[in-house]
CSV table of C-alpha atoms in Angstrom, one decimal:
chain,number,residue,atom,x,y,z
B,9,MET,CA,-42.0,-17.1,17.7
B,10,LYS,CA,-40.1,-19.7,15.7
B,11,ASN,CA,-39.8,-17.2,12.7
B,12,LEU,CA,-38.6,-14.5,15.1
B,13,LEU,CA,-35.9,-16.7,16.6
B,14,THR,CA,-34.8,-17.7,13.1
B,15,LEU,CA,-34.5,-14.1,12.0
B,16,THR,CA,-32.6,-13.2,15.2
B,17,LEU,CA,-30.1,-16.0,14.7
B,18,LEU,CA,-29.7,-14.9,11.0
B,19,PHE,CA,-29.0,-11.3,12.0
B,20,VAL,CA,-26.5,-12.3,14.7
B,21,SER,CA,-24.8,-14.6,12.1
B,22,LEU,CA,-24.5,-11.8,9.5
B,23,LEU,CA,-23.3,-9.3,12.2
B,24,GLY,CA,-20.6,-11.8,13.2
B,25,PHE,CA,-19.5,-12.3,9.6
B,26,SER,CA,-19.3,-8.6,8.9
B,27,GLN,CA,-17.1,-8.1,12.0
B,28,ASN,CA,-14.7,-10.9,11.1
B,29,GLY,CA,-13.2,-10.0,7.8
B,30,ALA,CA,-9.7,-9.5,6.7
B,31,ILE,CA,-7.5,-7.3,4.5
B,32,THR,CA,-5.0,-9.3,2.6
B,33,ILE,CA,-1.9,-7.6,1.2
B,34,ARG,CA,0.4,-9.2,-1.5
B,35,HIS,CA,3.7,-7.9,-2.6
B,36,ILE,CA,3.7,-8.3,-6.4
B,37,ALA,CA,7.2,-7.1,-7.3
B,38,ASN,CA,9.5,-4.1,-6.7
B,39,ALA,CA,7.1,-1.5,-5.0
B,40,GLY,CA,4.0,-3.0,-6.4
B,41,LEU,CA,1.3,-4.0,-3.8
B,42,TYR,CA,-2.1,-5.5,-4.1
B,43,MET,CA,-4.6,-5.1,-1.3
B,44,THR,CA,-8.2,-6.4,-0.9
B,45,ASP,CA,-10.8,-6.9,1.7
B,46,GLY,CA,-12.6,-9.4,-0.6
B,47,ASP,CA,-14.7,-6.6,-2.1
B,48,LEU,CA,-12.6,-3.5,-2.8
B,49,ASN,CA,-9.4,-4.1,-4.8
B,50,VAL,CA,-6.5,-1.6,-4.5
B,51,TYR,CA,-3.1,-1.5,-6.3
B,52,PHE,CA,-0.1,0.6,-5.4
B,53,ASP,CA,2.6,1.4,-7.9
B,54,PHE,CA,1.4,-1.3,-10.2
B,55,PRO,CA,1.4,-1.9,-13.1
B,56,TYR,CA,4.9,-0.7,-13.8
B,57,LYS,CA,7.3,-1.3,-16.7
B,58,PRO,CA,8.8,-4.8,-16.1
B,59,GLY,CA,12.6,-4.6,-15.5
B,60,ALA,CA,12.7,-0.8,-15.6
B,61,PHE,CA,16.0,0.6,-14.2
B,62,GLY,CA,17.1,-3.0,-13.4
B,63,TYR,CA,14.3,-3.7,-11.0
B,64,THR,CA,12.2,-6.9,-11.0
B,65,ILE,CA,10.8,-8.4,-14.2
B,66,TYR,CA,7.5,-9.9,-13.0
B,67,ASP,CA,5.5,-12.6,-14.7
B,68,GLU,CA,3.0,-11.5,-17.3
B,69,SER,CA,0.2,-13.4,-15.5
B,70,GLU,CA,0.3,-10.6,-12.9
B,71,LEU,CA,-1.1,-8.3,-15.5
B,72,ASP,CA,-3.8,-10.8,-16.5
B,73,SER,CA,-4.8,-11.2,-12.9
B,74,ILE,CA,-5.5,-7.4,-12.3
B,75,LYS,CA,-9.0,-6.9,-11.1
B,76,GLU,CA,-11.1,-4.6,-13.2
B,77,ASN,CA,-12.7,-1.5,-11.6
B,78,SER,CA,-9.9,-1.4,-9.0
B,79,LEU,CA,-8.3,1.6,-7.4
B,80,PHE,CA,-4.8,2.3,-8.7
B,81,LEU,CA,-2.6,4.6,-6.6
B,82,PHE,CA,0.8,5.7,-7.7
B,83,THR,CA,3.5,7.5,-5.7
B,84,HIS,CA,5.1,8.9,-8.8
B,85,LYS,CA,5.5,8.4,-12.6
B,86,HIS,CA,9.0,6.8,-12.8
B,87,ALA,CA,8.8,3.7,-15.0
B,88,ASP,CA,9.7,1.3,-12.2
B,89,HIS,CA,6.5,2.4,-10.4
B,90,TYR,CA,4.1,3.3,-13.2
B,91,SER,CA,3.2,2.4,-16.8
B,92,ARG,CA,0.6,4.4,-18.6
B,93,LYS,CA,0.6,2.0,-21.5
B,94,LEU,CA,-0.1,-1.0,-19.2
B,95,LEU,CA,-2.6,0.9,-17.1
B,96,ARG,CA,-4.7,1.9,-20.1
B,97,GLN,CA,-5.5,-1.7,-20.6
B,98,HIS,CA,-7.5,-1.8,-17.4
B,99,GLU,CA,-10.6,-0.1,-16.0
B,100,GLY,CA,-10.5,1.6,-12.7
B,101,GLU,CA,-9.9,4.9,-10.8
B,102,VAL,CA,-6.3,6.3,-11.0
B,103,TYR,CA,-4.7,8.5,-8.3
B,104,GLY,CA,-1.3,10.1,-8.3
B,105,PRO,CA,0.5,13.3,-7.0
B,106,TRP,CA,0.2,14.9,-10.4
B,107,LYS,CA,-3.6,15.1,-9.8
B,108,PHE,CA,-3.6,16.5,-6.2
B,109,SER,CA,-3.9,20.1,-5.2
B,110,LYS,CA,-1.4,21.6,-2.7
B,111,LYS,CA,-4.0,21.1,0.1
B,112,GLU,CA,-4.7,17.5,-0.9
B,113,GLY,CA,-1.0,16.7,-1.0
B,114,ASN,CA,-0.4,18.0,2.5
B,115,GLY,CA,-2.2,15.3,4.4
B,116,GLY,CA,-5.5,15.9,2.7
B,117,GLU,CA,-8.0,13.1,2.2
B,118,ILE,CA,-8.0,12.1,-1.5
B,119,ILE,CA,-10.4,9.2,-1.1
B,120,ASN,CA,-13.3,8.7,1.4
B,121,ASN,CA,-15.3,5.6,0.8
B,122,PRO,CA,-17.6,4.9,3.7
B,123,GLU,CA,-19.2,1.9,2.0
B,124,HIS,CA,-15.9,0.1,2.3
B,125,SER,CA,-14.6,1.9,5.5
B,126,PHE,CA,-11.8,3.0,3.3
B,127,SER,CA,-10.0,6.4,3.2
B,128,VAL,CA,-6.6,7.6,1.9
B,129,LYS,CA,-4.5,10.7,2.8
B,130,ALA,CA,-1.7,11.9,0.5
B,131,TYR,CA,1.6,13.4,1.6
B,132,LYS,CA,3.7,15.1,-1.0
B,133,ASN,CA,7.4,14.7,-0.4
B,134,LYS,CA,10.8,14.7,-2.2
B,135,HIS,CA,12.1,12.1,-4.5
B,136,ARG,CA,15.2,12.9,-6.7
B,137,PHE,CA,14.4,13.5,-10.4
B,138,SER,CA,10.7,13.3,-9.9
B,139,LEU,CA,8.5,16.4,-10.5
B,140,SER,CA,5.9,15.1,-8.0
B,141,HIS,CA,6.0,12.3,-5.5
B,142,CYS,CA,3.8,11.4,-2.5
B,143,SER,CA,3.3,8.8,0.2
B,144,TYR,CA,0.0,7.5,1.3
B,145,LEU,CA,-1.7,6.7,4.6
B,146,ILE,CA,-4.6,4.3,4.3
B,147,THR,CA,-7.3,3.7,6.9
B,148,TRP,CA,-9.3,0.6,6.1
B,149,HIS,CA,-11.7,-1.1,8.5
B,150,GLY,CA,-9.9,0.6,11.3
B,151,LYS,CA,-6.5,-0.6,10.2
B,152,THR,CA,-3.7,1.9,9.2
B,153,ILE,CA,-1.3,1.2,6.4
B,154,PHE,CA,1.5,3.5,5.2
B,155,VAL,CA,2.9,3.3,1.6
B,156,SER,CA,6.1,5.3,1.3
B,157,GLY,CA,7.0,5.0,-2.3
B,158,ASP,CA,10.4,6.5,-3.0
B,159,ALA,CA,10.4,9.2,-0.3
B,160,GLU,CA,14.0,10.3,0.3
B,161,SER,CA,13.8,10.9,4.0
B,162,PRO,CA,11.8,9.6,7.0
B,163,GLU,CA,10.4,13.1,7.6
B,164,THR,CA,6.9,12.1,6.5
B,165,ILE,CA,6.6,8.7,8.1
B,166,ALA,CA,8.0,10.0,11.4
B,167,LYS,CA,4.7,12.0,11.7
B,168,MET,CA,2.5,8.9,11.5
B,169,GLU,CA,1.3,7.2,14.6
B,170,ASN,CA,0.1,3.7,15.4
B,171,MET,CA,0.5,2.2,12.0
B,172,ASP,CA,-0.4,-1.5,11.5
B,173,TRP,CA,1.9,-1.9,8.5
B,174,ALA,CA,4.4,0.5,6.8
B,175,PHE,CA,5.9,-0.3,3.4
B,176,VAL,CA,9.2,1.4,2.8
B,177,PRO,CA,12.5,1.2,0.8
B,178,GLU,CA,15.5,0.1,2.9
B,179,TRP,CA,17.2,3.5,2.6
B,180,LEU,CA,14.3,5.0,4.6
B,181,LEU,CA,15.1,2.6,7.5
B,182,TYR,CA,18.8,3.4,7.2
B,183,TYR,CA,18.2,7.2,7.5
B,184,ALA,CA,15.7,6.7,10.3
B,185,LYS,CA,18.2,4.6,12.2
B,186,LEU,CA,21.0,7.1,11.5
B,187,GLY,CA,18.9,10.0,12.7
B,188,ASN,CA,17.4,8.1,15.6
B,189,VAL,CA,13.9,8.5,14.1
B,190,ASN,CA,11.2,6.3,15.5
B,191,ILE,CA,8.8,4.6,13.0
B,192,ASP,CA,5.6,3.8,14.9
B,193,ALA,CA,4.5,0.7,13.1
B,194,ASN,CA,3.6,-2.8,14.3
B,195,ARG,CA,5.2,-4.3,11.2
B,196,ILE,CA,7.4,-2.9,8.5
B,197,GLY,CA,7.9,-4.3,5.1
B,198,ILE,CA,11.0,-3.5,3.0
B,199,TYR,CA,10.3,-3.3,-0.7
B,200,HIS,CA,11.8,-1.7,-3.9
B,201,LEU,CA,14.9,-3.9,-3.9
B,202,TYR,CA,17.1,-4.9,-6.8
B,203,PRO,CA,17.0,-8.6,-7.6
B,204,ASN,CA,20.4,-9.2,-6.0
B,205,ASP,CA,20.2,-6.7,-3.2
B,206,THR,CA,20.7,-7.9,0.4
B,207,VAL,CA,19.5,-6.3,3.5
B,208,GLU,CA,22.6,-6.0,5.6
B,209,ASP,CA,21.4,-4.1,8.7
B,210,ASP,CA,19.3,-5.4,11.5
B,211,TYR,CA,16.3,-3.1,11.7
B,212,GLY,CA,14.4,-5.1,14.3
B,213,ASN,CA,12.2,-8.2,14.7
B,214,ASN,CA,9.1,-6.3,13.3
B,215,VAL,CA,10.8,-5.8,9.9
B,216,VAL,CA,10.4,-8.2,7.0
B,217,ASN,CA,12.1,-8.3,3.5
B,218,LEU,CA,9.1,-8.5,1.2
B,219,ARG,CA,11.1,-9.8,-1.7
B,220,ASP,CA,11.9,-12.9,0.3
B,221,HIS,CA,8.5,-13.1,2.0
B,222,GLN,CA,6.1,-14.9,-0.3
B,223,GLU,CA,3.1,-15.3,2.0
B,224,LYS,CA,0.2,-12.9,1.9
B,225,ILE,CA,-0.1,-10.4,4.8
B,226,THR,CA,-3.4,-10.7,6.6
B,227,LEU,CA,-4.9,-7.9,8.7
B,228,LYS,CA,-8.1,-9.2,10.5
B,229,PHE,CA,-10.8,-6.7,11.4
């Protein structure tokens, strides 16, 4: 009976632990994001060429801290979002719109990882001077995260519902406000700013400027 009670308490303890995890999100620089649940490591638009097109020059330690065997997702191949040279120095799975079929790039599921309760859908959209560009909708432990990349218009994000976080450039918020387009997200992070850019408009209390927000974002599940 004592052994049975011990096993029962251990099971309840483990069950409680598995249901009380957290996804942490860190803005690295420019449009680069690092996300982890403590087990799976995911990078968006990183590594990129430091200082490309006048965007942020990040510390070299960021490259050294990249977790091996991570997932690397890129919205497109512009140098301020992607560096093949730097990427080749790391092991992991690489995803980008140049790899997706028409069906996959139209809201198709490009990753489905039940082991980590992680899936990603890709949405190809327009970005000036880029042959292929996409935004991503991530579902992870029941949380939904949208990564816009350099999408020119709010057309794609306007179709998303009940997002926990959305990461977008400021121009997307500007055009959404101009066109009275609702972005259905609990929190919105503005990224992809030049070092001296200021965010002039008031987009609401749920919007944060990631360049000035040094704390990690935590999503408990």
